[in-house]
């Protein structure tokens, strides 16, 4: 997620409630499945943010927690 006072994140937070409505359609998606407690997942967060910014308008980038958050 973006730090306070910076640009809004381009990575969609996907949940059980919004997954189908957001992901359905013709737009391609690149989705990260992560665990909020995982150190490797946390370390990759800036990479996902960069990827989402670079792919904006071409591919949507989302993340979904293995804990259903």
PDB file of N, CA, C and O in Angstrom:
ATOM      1  N   UNK A   1       0.839  -1.188   0.000  1.00  0.00           N
ATOM      2  CA  UNK A   1       0.000   0.000   0.000  1.00  0.00           C
ATOM      3  C   UNK A   1       0.873   1.236   0.000  1.00  0.00           C
ATOM      4  O   UNK A   1       1.982   1.216   0.514  1.00  0.00           O
ATOM      5  N   UNK A   2       0.333   2.299  -0.535  1.00  0.00           N
ATOM      6  CA  UNK A   2       1.079   3.545  -0.602  1.00  0.00           C
ATOM      7  C   UNK A   2       1.162   4.176   0.768  1.00  0.00           C
ATOM      8  O   UNK A   2       0.262   4.064   1.594  1.00  0.00           O
ATOM      9  N   UNK A   3       2.271   4.852   1.018  1.00  0.00           N
ATOM     10  CA  UNK A   3       2.479   5.531   2.290  1.00  0.00           C
ATOM     11  C   UNK A   3       1.558   6.741   2.379  1.00  0.00           C
ATOM     12  O   UNK A   3       1.111   7.277   1.365  1.00  0.00           O
ATOM     13  N   UNK A   4       1.293   7.198   3.593  1.00  0.00           N
ATOM     14  CA  UNK A   4       0.423   8.352   3.791  1.00  0.00           C
ATOM     15  C   UNK A   4       0.968   9.556   3.037  1.00  0.00           C
ATOM     16  O   UNK A   4       2.163   9.826   3.042  1.00  0.00           O
ATOM     17  N   UNK A   5       0.062  10.251   2.361  1.00  0.00           N
ATOM     18  CA  UNK A   5       0.458  11.451   1.644  1.00  0.00           C
ATOM     19  C   UNK A   5       1.005  11.198   0.252  1.00  0.00           C
ATOM     20  O   UNK A   5       1.439  12.104  -0.421  1.00  0.00           O
ATOM     21  N   UNK A   6       1.003   9.940  -0.188  1.00  0.00           N
ATOM     22  CA  UNK A   6       1.506   9.624  -1.520  1.00  0.00           C
ATOM     23  C   UNK A   6       0.357   9.156  -2.399  1.00  0.00           C
ATOM     24  O   UNK A   6      -0.772   9.037  -1.953  1.00  0.00           O
ATOM     25  N   UNK A   7       0.668   8.850  -3.630  1.00  0.00           N
ATOM     26  CA  UNK A   7      -0.324   8.417  -4.601  1.00  0.00           C
ATOM     27  C   UNK A   7      -1.026   7.145  -4.140  1.00  0.00           C
ATOM     28  O   UNK A   7      -0.428   6.266  -3.527  1.00  0.00           O
ATOM     29  N   UNK A   8      -2.312   7.044  -4.489  1.00  0.00           N
ATOM     30  CA  UNK A   8      -3.094   5.848  -4.175  1.00  0.00           C
ATOM     31  C   UNK A   8      -2.503   4.638  -4.898  1.00  0.00           C
ATOM     32  O   UNK A   8      -2.012   4.741  -6.008  1.00  0.00           O
ATOM     33  N   UNK A   9      -2.566   3.494  -4.272  1.00  0.00           N
ATOM     34  CA  UNK A   9      -2.037   2.262  -4.840  1.00  0.00           C
ATOM     35  C   UNK A   9      -2.796   1.870  -6.096  1.00  0.00           C
ATOM     36  O   UNK A   9      -4.013   2.015  -6.184  1.00  0.00           O
ATOM     37  N   UNK A  10      -2.061   1.338  -7.072  1.00  0.00           N
ATOM     38  CA  UNK A  10      -2.656   0.803  -8.298  1.00  0.00           C
ATOM     39  C   UNK A  10      -3.004  -0.674  -8.142  1.00  0.00           C
ATOM     40  O   UNK A  10      -3.580  -1.272  -9.037  1.00  0.00           O
ATOM     41  N   UNK A  11      -2.641  -1.276  -7.006  1.00  0.00           N
ATOM     42  CA  UNK A  11      -2.914  -2.691  -6.752  1.00  0.00           C
ATOM     43  C   UNK A  11      -4.287  -2.806  -6.085  1.00  0.00           C
ATOM     44  O   UNK A  11      -4.535  -2.214  -5.048  1.00  0.00           O
ATOM     45  N   UNK A  12      -5.167  -3.582  -6.713  1.00  0.00           N
ATOM     46  CA  UNK A  12      -6.502  -3.790  -6.168  1.00  0.00           C
ATOM     47  C   UNK A  12      -6.437  -4.804  -5.033  1.00  0.00           C
ATOM     48  O   UNK A  12      -5.836  -5.868  -5.183  1.00  0.00           O
ATOM     49  N   UNK A  13      -7.075  -4.486  -3.906  1.00  0.00           N
ATOM     50  CA  UNK A  13      -7.207  -5.437  -2.806  1.00  0.00           C
ATOM     51  C   UNK A  13      -8.450  -6.269  -3.089  1.00  0.00           C
ATOM     52  O   UNK A  13      -9.570  -5.751  -3.051  1.00  0.00           O
ATOM     53  N   UNK A  14      -8.271  -7.528  -3.424  1.00  0.00           N
ATOM     54  CA  UNK A  14      -9.385  -8.405  -3.770  1.00  0.00           C
ATOM     55  C   UNK A  14      -9.826  -9.202  -2.553  1.00  0.00           C
ATOM     56  O   UNK A  14      -9.001  -9.669  -1.767  1.00  0.00           O
ATOM     57  N   UNK A  15     -11.136  -9.332  -2.400  1.00  0.00           N
ATOM     58  CA  UNK A  15     -11.716 -10.077  -1.286  1.00  0.00           C
ATOM     59  C   UNK A  15     -12.800 -11.007  -1.832  1.00  0.00           C
ATOM     60  O   UNK A  15     -13.175 -10.918  -3.002  1.00  0.00           O
ATOM     61  N   UNK A  16     -13.331 -11.838  -0.967  1.00  0.00           N
ATOM     62  CA  UNK A  16     -14.432 -12.718  -1.368  1.00  0.00           C
ATOM     63  C   UNK A  16     -15.637 -11.887  -1.812  1.00  0.00           C
ATOM     64  O   UNK A  16     -16.381 -12.292  -2.705  1.00  0.00           O
ATOM     65  N   UNK A  17     -15.819 -10.724  -1.226  1.00  0.00           N
ATOM     66  CA  UNK A  17     -16.960  -9.878  -1.549  1.00  0.00           C
ATOM     67  C   UNK A  17     -16.831  -9.161  -2.889  1.00  0.00           C
ATOM     68  O   UNK A  17     -17.827  -8.882  -3.545  1.00  0.00           O
ATOM     69  N   UNK A  18     -15.600  -8.817  -3.308  1.00  0.00           N
ATOM     70  CA  UNK A  18     -15.462  -8.027  -4.536  1.00  0.00           C
ATOM     71  C   UNK A  18     -14.758  -8.761  -5.681  1.00  0.00           C
ATOM     72  O   UNK A  18     -14.688  -8.235  -6.784  1.00  0.00           O
ATOM     73  N   UNK A  19     -14.236  -9.940  -5.432  1.00  0.00           N
ATOM     74  CA  UNK A  19     -13.436 -10.641  -6.435  1.00  0.00           C
ATOM     75  C   UNK A  19     -14.175 -10.819  -7.758  1.00  0.00           C
ATOM     76  O   UNK A  19     -13.708 -10.398  -8.809  1.00  0.00           O
ATOM     77  N   UNK A  20     -15.338 -11.441  -7.725  1.00  0.00           N
ATOM     78  CA  UNK A  20     -16.074 -11.733  -8.961  1.00  0.00           C
ATOM     79  C   UNK A  20     -16.444 -10.461  -9.723  1.00  0.00           C
ATOM     80  O   UNK A  20     -16.301 -10.397 -10.946  1.00  0.00           O
ATOM     81  N   UNK A  21     -16.915  -9.439  -9.016  1.00  0.00           N
ATOM     82  CA  UNK A  21     -17.341  -8.219  -9.700  1.00  0.00           C
ATOM     83  C   UNK A  21     -16.160  -7.462 -10.303  1.00  0.00           C
ATOM     84  O   UNK A  21     -16.290  -6.857 -11.367  1.00  0.00           O
ATOM     85  N   UNK A  22     -15.010  -7.489  -9.651  1.00  0.00           N
ATOM     86  CA  UNK A  22     -13.844  -6.781 -10.182  1.00  0.00           C
ATOM     87  C   UNK A  22     -13.135  -7.560 -11.286  1.00  0.00           C
ATOM     88  O   UNK A  22     -12.728  -6.982 -12.293  1.00  0.00           O
ATOM     89  N   UNK A  23     -12.981  -8.850 -11.111  1.00  0.00           N
ATOM     90  CA  UNK A  23     -12.165  -9.644 -12.027  1.00  0.00           C
ATOM     91  C   UNK A  23     -12.943 -10.079 -13.276  1.00  0.00           C
ATOM     92  O   UNK A  23     -12.342 -10.340 -14.314  1.00  0.00           O
ATOM     93  N   UNK A  24     -14.256 -10.128 -13.196  1.00  0.00           N
ATOM     94  CA  UNK A  24     -15.025 -10.511 -14.382  1.00  0.00           C
ATOM     95  C   UNK A  24     -14.915  -9.411 -15.432  1.00  0.00           C
ATOM     96  O   UNK A  24     -14.726  -8.247 -15.118  1.00  0.00           O
ATOM     97  N   UNK A  25     -14.971  -9.807 -16.660  1.00  0.00           N
ATOM     98  CA  UNK A  25     -14.853  -8.839 -17.746  1.00  0.00           C
ATOM     99  C   UNK A  25     -13.709  -9.204 -18.663  1.00  0.00           C
ATOM    100  O   UNK A  25     -13.124 -10.278 -18.568  1.00  0.00           O
ATOM    101  N   UNK A  26     -13.399  -8.284 -19.555  1.00  0.00           N
ATOM    102  CA  UNK A  26     -12.398  -8.557 -20.583  1.00  0.00           C
ATOM    103  C   UNK A  26     -10.984  -8.140 -20.211  1.00  0.00           C
ATOM    104  O   UNK A  26     -10.040  -8.474 -20.916  1.00  0.00           O
ATOM    105  N   UNK A  27     -10.818  -7.387 -19.144  1.00  0.00           N
ATOM    106  CA  UNK A  27      -9.483  -6.919 -18.770  1.00  0.00           C
ATOM    107  C   UNK A  27      -8.626  -8.061 -18.239  1.00  0.00           C
ATOM    108  O   UNK A  27      -9.090  -8.855 -17.419  1.00  0.00           O
ATOM    109  N   UNK A  28      -7.371  -8.134 -18.687  1.00  0.00           N
ATOM    110  CA  UNK A  28      -6.472  -9.146 -18.119  1.00  0.00           C
ATOM    111  C   UNK A  28      -6.038  -8.735 -16.713  1.00  0.00           C
ATOM    112  O   UNK A  28      -5.944  -7.551 -16.405  1.00  0.00           O
ATOM    113  N   UNK A  29      -5.775  -9.728 -15.886  1.00  0.00           N
ATOM    114  CA  UNK A  29      -5.362  -9.514 -14.492  1.00  0.00           C
ATOM    115  C   UNK A  29      -4.090 -10.292 -14.197  1.00  0.00           C
ATOM    116  O   UNK A  29      -3.885 -11.392 -14.706  1.00  0.00           O
ATOM    117  N   UNK A  30      -3.287  -9.740 -13.299  1.00  0.00           N
ATOM    118  CA  UNK A  30      -2.138 -10.422 -12.709  1.00  0.00           C
ATOM    119  C   UNK A  30      -2.395 -10.353 -11.212  1.00  0.00           C
ATOM    120  O   UNK A  30      -2.442  -9.259 -10.630  1.00  0.00           O
ATOM    121  N   UNK A  31      -2.623 -11.501 -10.576  1.00  0.00           N
ATOM    122  CA  UNK A  31      -3.070 -11.531  -9.185  1.00  0.00           C
ATOM    123  C   UNK A  31      -2.049 -12.232  -8.298  1.00  0.00           C
ATOM    124  O   UNK A  31      -1.652 -13.366  -8.548  1.00  0.00           O
ATOM    125  N   UNK A  32      -1.676 -11.527  -7.250  1.00  0.00           N
ATOM    126  CA  UNK A  32      -0.778 -12.071  -6.227  1.00  0.00           C
ATOM    127  C   UNK A  32      -1.631 -12.710  -5.130  1.00  0.00           C
ATOM    128  O   UNK A  32      -2.582 -12.104  -4.643  1.00  0.00           O
ATOM    129  N   UNK A  33      -1.295 -13.914  -4.751  1.00  0.00           N
ATOM    130  CA  UNK A  33      -1.914 -14.576  -3.598  1.00  0.00           C
ATOM    131  C   UNK A  33      -0.862 -14.528  -2.495  1.00  0.00           C
ATOM    132  O   UNK A  33       0.250 -15.008  -2.665  1.00  0.00           O
ATOM    133  N   UNK A  34      -1.227 -13.897  -1.367  1.00  0.00           N
ATOM    134  CA  UNK A  34      -0.225 -13.649  -0.328  1.00  0.00           C
ATOM    135  C   UNK A  34      -0.757 -13.952   1.065  1.00  0.00           C
ATOM    136  O   UNK A  34      -1.967 -14.054   1.272  1.00  0.00           O
ATOM    137  N   UNK A  35       0.159 -14.077   2.004  1.00  0.00           N
ATOM    138  CA  UNK A  35      -0.175 -14.191   3.422  1.00  0.00           C
ATOM    139  C   UNK A  35       0.312 -12.915   4.100  1.00  0.00           C
ATOM    140  O   UNK A  35       1.473 -12.534   3.932  1.00  0.00           O
ATOM    141  N   UNK A  36      -0.550 -12.217   4.834  1.00  0.00           N
ATOM    142  CA  UNK A  36      -0.177 -10.936   5.432  1.00  0.00           C
ATOM    143  C   UNK A  36       1.018 -11.020   6.392  1.00  0.00           C
ATOM    144  O   UNK A  36       1.742 -10.051   6.554  1.00  0.00           O
ATOM    145  N   UNK A  37       1.256 -12.172   6.974  1.00  0.00           N
ATOM    146  CA  UNK A  37       2.346 -12.345   7.932  1.00  0.00           C
ATOM    147  C   UNK A  37       3.659 -12.763   7.269  1.00  0.00           C
ATOM    148  O   UNK A  37       4.716 -12.786   7.902  1.00  0.00           O
ATOM    149  N   UNK A  38       3.631 -13.095   5.999  1.00  0.00           N
ATOM    150  CA  UNK A  38       4.786 -13.655   5.292  1.00  0.00           C
ATOM    151  C   UNK A  38       5.839 -12.585   4.992  1.00  0.00           C
ATOM    152  O   UNK A  38       5.554 -11.599   4.303  1.00  0.00           O
ATOM    153  N   UNK A  39       7.044 -12.783   5.468  1.00  0.00           N
ATOM    154  CA  UNK A  39       8.129 -11.818   5.246  1.00  0.00           C
ATOM    155  C   UNK A  39       8.468 -11.670   3.764  1.00  0.00           C
ATOM    156  O   UNK A  39       8.748 -10.567   3.290  1.00  0.00           O
ATOM    157  N   UNK A  40       8.441 -12.763   3.021  1.00  0.00           N
ATOM    158  CA  UNK A  40       8.732 -12.698   1.583  1.00  0.00           C
ATOM    159  C   UNK A  40       7.659 -11.893   0.848  1.00  0.00           C
ATOM    160  O   UNK A  40       7.965 -11.094  -0.039  1.00  0.00           O
ATOM    161  N   UNK A  41       6.403 -12.108   1.223  1.00  0.00           N
ATOM    162  CA  UNK A  41       5.299 -11.361   0.613  1.00  0.00           C
ATOM    163  C   UNK A  41       5.440  -9.868   0.907  1.00  0.00           C
ATOM    164  O   UNK A  41       5.256  -9.033   0.020  1.00  0.00           O
ATOM    165  N   UNK A  42       5.774  -9.537   2.151  1.00  0.00           N
ATOM    166  CA  UNK A  42       5.965  -8.131   2.526  1.00  0.00           C
ATOM    167  C   UNK A  42       7.130  -7.517   1.757  1.00  0.00           C
ATOM    168  O   UNK A  42       7.056  -6.373   1.325  1.00  0.00           O
ATOM    169  N   UNK A  43       8.189  -8.275   1.575  1.00  0.00           N
ATOM    170  CA  UNK A  43       9.361  -7.769   0.859  1.00  0.00           C
ATOM    171  C   UNK A  43       9.055  -7.495  -0.615  1.00  0.00           C
ATOM    172  O   UNK A  43       9.660  -6.614  -1.224  1.00  0.00           O
ATOM    173  N   UNK A  44       8.118  -8.245  -1.179  1.00  0.00           N
ATOM    174  CA  UNK A  44       7.761  -8.073  -2.589  1.00  0.00           C
ATOM    175  C   UNK A  44       6.720  -6.986  -2.830  1.00  0.00           C
ATOM    176  O   UNK A  44       6.453  -6.624  -3.977  1.00  0.00           O
ATOM    177  N   UNK A  45       6.154  -6.424  -1.785  1.00  0.00           N
ATOM    178  CA  UNK A  45       5.096  -5.423  -1.954  1.00  0.00           C
ATOM    179  C   UNK A  45       5.522  -4.242  -2.831  1.00  0.00           C
ATOM    180  O   UNK A  45       4.774  -3.851  -3.735  1.00  0.00           O
ATOM    181  N   UNK A  46       6.723  -3.671  -2.653  1.00  0.00           N
ATOM    182  CA  UNK A  46       7.129  -2.569  -3.547  1.00  0.00           C
ATOM    183  C   UNK A  46       7.231  -3.005  -5.015  1.00  0.00           C
ATOM    184  O   UNK A  46       6.940  -2.219  -5.916  1.00  0.00           O
ATOM    185  N   UNK A  47       7.611  -4.244  -5.248  1.00  0.00           N
ATOM    186  CA  UNK A  47       7.697  -4.759  -6.615  1.00  0.00           C
ATOM    187  C   UNK A  47       6.317  -4.825  -7.243  1.00  0.00           C
ATOM    188  O   UNK A  47       6.132  -4.462  -8.416  1.00  0.00           O
ATOM    189  N   UNK A  48       5.324  -5.272  -6.486  1.00  0.00           N
ATOM    190  CA  UNK A  48       3.954  -5.332  -6.987  1.00  0.00           C
ATOM    191  C   UNK A  48       3.427  -3.936  -7.289  1.00  0.00           C
ATOM    192  O   UNK A  48       2.722  -3.725  -8.279  1.00  0.00           O
ATOM    193  N   UNK A  49       3.759  -2.969  -6.438  1.00  0.00           N
ATOM    194  CA  UNK A  49       3.333  -1.584  -6.667  1.00  0.00           C
ATOM    195  C   UNK A  49       3.949  -1.047  -7.959  1.00  0.00           C
ATOM    196  O   UNK A  49       3.261  -0.412  -8.765  1.00  0.00           O
ATOM    197  N   UNK A  50       5.227  -1.314  -8.162  1.00  0.00           N
ATOM    198  CA  UNK A  50       5.911  -0.872  -9.379  1.00  0.00           C
ATOM    199  C   UNK A  50       5.297  -1.530 -10.603  1.00  0.00           C
ATOM    200  O   UNK A  50       5.047  -0.879 -11.620  1.00  0.00           O
ATOM    201  N   UNK A  51       5.058  -2.827 -10.514  1.00  0.00           N
ATOM    202  CA  UNK A  51       4.446  -3.567 -11.615  1.00  0.00           C
ATOM    203  C   UNK A  51       3.080  -2.983 -11.965  1.00  0.00           C
ATOM    204  O   UNK A  51       2.776  -2.759 -13.138  1.00  0.00           O
ATOM    205  N   UNK A  52       2.266  -2.714 -10.959  1.00  0.00           N
ATOM    206  CA  UNK A  52       0.928  -2.174 -11.191  1.00  0.00           C
ATOM    207  C   UNK A  52       0.998  -0.808 -11.869  1.00  0.00           C
ATOM    208  O   UNK A  52       0.209  -0.513 -12.775  1.00  0.00           O
ATOM    209  N   UNK A  53       1.943   0.015 -11.473  1.00  0.00           N
ATOM    210  CA  UNK A  53       2.105   1.328 -12.085  1.00  0.00           C
ATOM    211  C   UNK A  53       2.535   1.198 -13.545  1.00  0.00           C
ATOM    212  O   UNK A  53       1.994   1.876 -14.425  1.00  0.00           O
ATOM    213  N   UNK A  54       3.486   0.310 -13.804  1.00  0.00           N
ATOM    214  CA  UNK A  54       3.983   0.124 -15.175  1.00  0.00           C
ATOM    215  C   UNK A  54       2.934  -0.499 -16.093  1.00  0.00           C
ATOM    216  O   UNK A  54       2.919  -0.232 -17.296  1.00  0.00           O
ATOM    217  N   UNK A  55       2.061  -1.337 -15.549  1.00  0.00           N
ATOM    218  CA  UNK A  55       1.051  -2.017 -16.361  1.00  0.00           C
ATOM    219  C   UNK A  55      -0.292  -1.289 -16.402  1.00  0.00           C
ATOM    220  O   UNK A  55      -1.214  -1.752 -17.075  1.00  0.00           O
ATOM    221  N   UNK A  56      -0.408  -0.166 -15.702  1.00  0.00           N
ATOM    222  CA  UNK A  56      -1.666   0.572 -15.637  1.00  0.00           C
ATOM    223  C   UNK A  56      -2.214   0.835 -17.042  1.00  0.00           C
ATOM    224  O   UNK A  56      -1.487   1.257 -17.935  1.00  0.00           O
ATOM    225  N   UNK A  57      -3.488   0.522 -17.219  1.00  0.00           N
ATOM    226  CA  UNK A  57      -4.134   0.702 -18.504  1.00  0.00           C
ATOM    227  C   UNK A  57      -3.996  -0.483 -19.444  1.00  0.00           C
ATOM    228  O   UNK A  57      -4.647  -0.537 -20.480  1.00  0.00           O
ATOM    229  N   UNK A  58      -3.133  -1.443 -19.077  1.00  0.00           N
ATOM    230  CA  UNK A  58      -2.918  -2.633 -19.906  1.00  0.00           C
ATOM    231  C   UNK A  58      -3.374  -3.894 -19.187  1.00  0.00           C
ATOM    232  O   UNK A  58      -4.107  -4.705 -19.731  1.00  0.00           O
ATOM    233  N   UNK A  59      -2.868  -4.065 -17.976  1.00  0.00           N
ATOM    234  CA  UNK A  59      -3.177  -5.232 -17.143  1.00  0.00           C
ATOM    235  C   UNK A  59      -3.471  -4.723 -15.736  1.00  0.00           C
ATOM    236  O   UNK A  59      -2.722  -3.907 -15.205  1.00  0.00           O
ATOM    237  N   UNK A  60      -4.562  -5.205 -15.150  1.00  0.00           N
ATOM    238  CA  UNK A  60      -4.867  -4.847 -13.775  1.00  0.00           C
ATOM    239  C   UNK A  60      -4.106  -5.775 -12.844  1.00  0.00           C
ATOM    240  O   UNK A  60      -3.984  -6.963 -13.116  1.00  0.00           O
ATOM    241  N   UNK A  61      -3.605  -5.218 -11.758  1.00  0.00           N
ATOM    242  CA  UNK A  61      -2.848  -6.000 -10.778  1.00  0.00           C
ATOM    243  C   UNK A  61      -3.644  -6.013  -9.481  1.00  0.00           C
ATOM    244  O   UNK A  61      -4.080  -4.954  -8.983  1.00  0.00           O
ATOM    245  N   UNK A  62      -3.830  -7.211  -8.946  1.00  0.00           N
ATOM    246  CA  UNK A  62      -4.578  -7.348  -7.702  1.00  0.00           C
ATOM    247  C   UNK A  62      -3.856  -8.261  -6.743  1.00  0.00           C
ATOM    248  O   UNK A  62      -2.910  -8.967  -7.113  1.00  0.00           O
ATOM    249  N   UNK A  63      -4.310  -8.213  -5.500  1.00  0.00           N
ATOM    250  CA  UNK A  63      -3.752  -9.129  -4.489  1.00  0.00           C
ATOM    251  C   UNK A  63      -4.893  -9.663  -3.661  1.00  0.00           C
ATOM    252  O   UNK A  63      -5.885  -8.975  -3.398  1.00  0.00           O
ATOM    253  N   UNK A  64      -4.761 -10.922  -3.277  1.00  0.00           N
ATOM    254  CA  UNK A  64      -5.774 -11.568  -2.449  1.00  0.00           C
ATOM    255  C   UNK A  64      -5.080 -12.310  -1.322  1.00  0.00           C
ATOM    256  O   UNK A  64      -4.098 -13.029  -1.536  1.00  0.00           O
ATOM    257  N   UNK A  65      -5.547 -12.078  -0.129  1.00  0.00           N
ATOM    258  CA  UNK A  65      -4.971 -12.700   1.064  1.00  0.00           C
ATOM    259  C   UNK A  65      -5.421 -14.145   1.181  1.00  0.00           C
ATOM    260  O   UNK A  65      -6.580 -14.469   0.917  1.00  0.00           O
ATOM    261  N   UNK A  66      -4.513 -14.997   1.610  1.00  0.00           N
ATOM    262  CA  UNK A  66      -4.870 -16.391   1.857  1.00  0.00           C
ATOM    263  C   UNK A  66      -5.768 -16.518   3.086  1.00  0.00           C
ATOM    264  O   UNK A  66      -6.336 -17.586   3.312  1.00  0.00           O
ATOM    265  N   UNK A  67      -5.914 -15.422   3.827  1.00  0.00           N
ATOM    266  CA  UNK A  67      -6.750 -15.430   5.011  1.00  0.00           C
ATOM    267  C   UNK A  67      -8.110 -14.802   4.770  1.00  0.00           C
ATOM    268  O   UNK A  67      -8.852 -14.551   5.702  1.00  0.00           O
ATOM    269  N   UNK A  68      -8.428 -14.516   3.512  1.00  0.00           N
ATOM    270  CA  UNK A  68      -9.745 -14.012   3.156  1.00  0.00           C
ATOM    271  C   UNK A  68     -10.070 -12.624   3.648  1.00  0.00           C
ATOM    272  O   UNK A  68     -11.218 -12.295   3.880  1.00  0.00           O
ATOM    273  N   UNK A  69      -9.063 -11.810   3.802  1.00  0.00           N
ATOM    274  CA  UNK A  69      -9.298 -10.426   4.270  1.00  0.00           C
ATOM    275  C   UNK A  69      -9.860  -9.575   3.175  1.00  0.00           C
ATOM    276  O   UNK A  69      -9.664  -9.754   2.027  1.00  0.00           O
TER     277      UNK A  69
END
